[in-house]
């Protein structure tokens, strides 16, 4: 068995770009705390086709991205098919958005972002090329072949179920079958070893935890609770080692282990409530006298570090205890499924639905609130009993939106397929400017000996993951004489939001409201996965495979403003041109751990970081020996950017951001949809006036002039051709953290690099270093 290992930088633009995950228009990147990587292994038996698994520090896999990767590899002479590649996102919510072809995922980023896609594709291609060469060298006899060893254990205190009331809706006998509780504690790890020297060269593991320890107030790119333990593992084993911490069934699993608490900040605390009290159990609500409340207060950086350390320590423990060598059989099965039309082969009355998002999707979850006007736990029964059923104002608005955003608007009766989900956004019918959600998805089953990977396009809840794993395990045992090890590679290839059990679906908390294909989604994926196991192990053909989705759309909306001229920074009567040092780092003569964190900062007038692609923007050098001491991928460093433009423009942008933020807090993702509706029709809804008109018994469709307002900007991408001139203030920090190993005493300098853009669009390389500063300890 040849097993190749590779790693590539996929970071992309680190400023001005919306982050993928929370869908909040205010969360735009302003620098980075770590870079992002693709970590891949290529496994094959000599003379046979193998497969590639890639874990990426990004939000999730995307079909367009995967196709571009395969296309690029084929052009470079590496024969790899779509069916041979798994691209699984770690699901960090601190990476760039904008690399999707389906429009729902472009709304938070105001369109497609070519730079984000380019970097993600090139970094993934680099990682796979490295893995391919590594495997090829083994086949050619230039390197020893590899063996794979596996270990499995449980990690406690590193995750929490964020929808425990939904979990408890599952049958009691099923709940009792898992005494470890309402989250998976399993960590499954495989290590890759030189078959002759027994030297370890890589490890990949799967553990269920959502990378949302860094909340949506964060604007620095980083890998959160999956990227950081990968970095720790790679530092531990040295240069060339690849250590991936991959995503699995993390749908309802939070890293914020303090639980769901009410935090009031400067707000009045209602009578009977208190700071830090538990949120209400069923709907995760808090007593509140105002429209908005922040329930997510914690030291996000410390929590990220803690959960990362827990995973790293467990992975080390598994590696250094008794490992089980697995056999060298490499095989795979793959299929596309039309999830808008799937029917069970066992019972054709069991079917899936055209994609749609439910009301709880608009409400958001305990790790990131959405609209204050919606709640988790609102299902169709609740709407019928409390909100007027089909006469609910948000259903009326939904139907008016779809008239403009769909070439074939749905009959509301079609929503009955979705059962208890109260449909808020019928995304499967929306196709203006292009399709909003995929109808056809990818599934795959990949085997190395006794180890199996289920490649799935979404986020399984804890119990949904347990059910599909157990169903597959029982099927495999019919064909082999061993008990298989099975992991779910979540968020792979195409993103389809969540997958829950039927019982959880009917409860309609956030995760269930985001099951886009209806309550039978889990059954569809389970039946098709079992069919792939039969095909793999016995040659039997079954299931409902489909043709691949249509070729990717080429004319995508690109709306992100472009970097303009890098100007001088003016302070008072002094102009500081790019390259000017504004703040030199101080010497550090003592550091008290009680401070927790201390920073040495270097500030320069630089250039827009988007001018420098796929390179680290700085390094910290040991001035005594000239070697690099820290880079942009170290916990001890941060790179921050601030753009200084003219005051009038800054004030306009500030007001626009404030308005968008207020709209988001009230209406969640509907605010973004409404924005686009306005760009298409020339008028967007004034939601307050619409609600009032509905309460007065007015027919909304006959009162559009009254309940909508004209938009000022058109077309949809008002900033697509705009260039932003300004002065870039760059701050590079060397961080001393009492929870981390201390920075060694010595002499250092911080160096910055960038590309300065002039009026003719020419780029000039810029590099400037600080004075030498010393670090010493009393």
Steps between C-alpha positions, in 0.01 A plus 500: 500500500633840399386787720607853411472803726466868405416844634425831327414857603139593414474822706397742225404864564534588868323838500170650379348157437194369686564194713313176432281359772307757699364681191523836679576790258706675769751217535760592238861398535757751620808276514595158628608308805594192301515393140275230355609171342391200298630176651471198272591134472503292180451124551520232231605145435762471229341468158153596627306822539518657840337799663597829662364638827553870569409680821485875438506785751189655345127522557404199291560321173362655180426327170647779290822492700529121464442514126765769458749291700437188290520704177833657603651165600391339172657786304827432682496132411363360826210268419245547776123478463230673702412164656854461635512823698348597835525866597380534859487840668592524867214753527699783653279808516811718476586442134405695186166458323421555134628180337161336430294479183160475673353838576379436857864482609590816308247721679719544814802588284301719258597274211780281376865582589747385237806555719357270769435225247837539329696462824287210619542317169874561468571400861294181471669415169843555661411263785372226266799534265730457799304193613499359145878538467550344842289197402664479155847495657393198706373320190825582316709364788643840593332481842375223723132412488281609790293319757194644672423442867178592674393582852172602652412658832268740676560866581285660768457867600572628148148528358141577600166437331351839414150357435458251785120533493502371141730210587259393774219470244669185367366160620606422857644160406723670242614763749570231762716314249757783521587549869774751414225755447363737241825565311741257339816474708669280240832596348612268222860550390712347224878535491716460188834325548803412292465123456872440561612760754164528683544879495167681517444755221137611550181450697136577425224488759126561526332645809161674523522865598377811318777756428302790646704572813602816316168682486374744240665799665830355378637647176839327483534201266591180688429127511320509839482171694608286203779709350681566827536137617625418149769763549587355843533151358720616213724696738530194723625268223695751298537621143319294235255340740132546412248486783134543407212542745202439276126563527246228568142502641531837672156643414365553852838498675645818649850573635350755740485263792380757756154446357223730388496801730324838507730802494351846525802732467363855545136400460237506771462158659133401515345420837572142600796465263870523582832527318635161392175310546431201275304566182149352485533133400268447203561823305828632651334832586582745779270740688554836331343845491659606170514360148853360509708321761850357480505142632847407381743673731824314567873536449492360147874487455556314828217260418649435155835426660350269762296287258797485262728380779249234608485355149876518453563322830253224413650454154845469657372247751353288220821518296720400790283211621432166333414557133332241275649451154230485234522298181585652164180455298413835339162542326216747464147553375347833403172632368298813434147512645215731395382592847216715367335186356634203699262219595575201720543172317348329803192725518439747211271708723812600695660784307709812530406855400608796292739701724354748749610665823276515806418778744755378762776547241414871512521493880856369505644279773649543844848541347389784272164672520307595189179700499350615830153476341527121459551219747645153499232236541237661274347221295182492293291395800626805690425728205148360464425530871662837573579698185203466270617209286523582128389855577819570696660820368837336436339241275338785304836675466662170399253453217549856373879454507478181297300669226807706418778251586368193320418442134256231619362610839374210712143436597504521883332158503834358386645589840293219655781265400708664774267380775552686829745746346336841463660610171652847525726491192408270208857503371458198273255694286705822498714525186562874445779586429572122506410197712504571872548143628621172346246241394763236419762406761797264534536202731799271531627200693877454524689205646850425622496151648272497804461880492209666316428868428145617420525817292186710558402853392390651829495513877357192671362537850643271766219245480469518122870421476468211740208355304667508158825359639320213671288422192815489287684291759224239497505487119878464478499218755278298266787487248821488708638321805606810695334786684568816296618837624276767344531879494278763343690756292258788536454812288647326196493611136160675497339676796139416590481634858376250764378142536302396809283209611126522429427563868749787512365631171147524636625703799632762253785662685769671292663183372167345395381821336814476288430147368427618148369177342240415763462249781612198292844642420674265744316199361601594144867532589488178704335291227741627235804442723389142570460448123854623444623252761322218314651608171845520658489168683276277287457670163124543548346805331227691682378844600412813305817647348461811285694685235748762627374857543521734203836656426584792729370844412775715355332842516490540877428830672820654635417787732802549723660841460856489364816634662579847373805725529704456816519859620702683762370506855435852616527586868461866570728683254730201442472253213633151559553310171471118479802349672499754784534362851243643739580295809814310592484195728598546862752290688353255750696466823244318710165336451253406767277199423219669694463733202398193296595673175762760414568638152799652326375692197652624176290739289574617147327673213475213255287390207165329463572136598290379206779617269726222632352161417577168666799625699545571867496876555764504773749304703676539833874448473751401765749783467777295659513226235280638217258206514124537487360468852128549431271525199137584436406146595611525863277559802754760611430734205214702357473708184243782505401751232309826503417705192500878527294669227346845478278592795177536300531152357592350836190654656277372218640148536462516877135597471436232238662232718298615802176484302581156357591378847174621651305336218689175551434497874126529437450302180809279466567354158171647373670839507752381241231335288295819519802701384532283193125512438535878496780485246286279273176695531622850582311495830557303819263432789473731796433214739350716777252661259422158352418354841284800583312478169435131559367571849263754347364233268647642181586272208876534473526439127264794439695737724856456374558877467403544864701213647816518288769762455704587192860385496769753425754269341479271200578250363552239775875561514531874562863461609609244239696757301589729788864543599573602855791742533644547844784467745551157652605498863662166576548381859703185562493365854730262683285355777612368837228270633519360852313188385766427238873429498692824556679675217870429537721777631706660225508773239236525229376712215161501327492525121204591278455438126235622257426617148428872462252589222527828307263695274593287197428174686870418516616308808826585675644261758534655843700361792583666829638368830483636852789590720652214698327454834587274790300255705634415843352375824575612852 
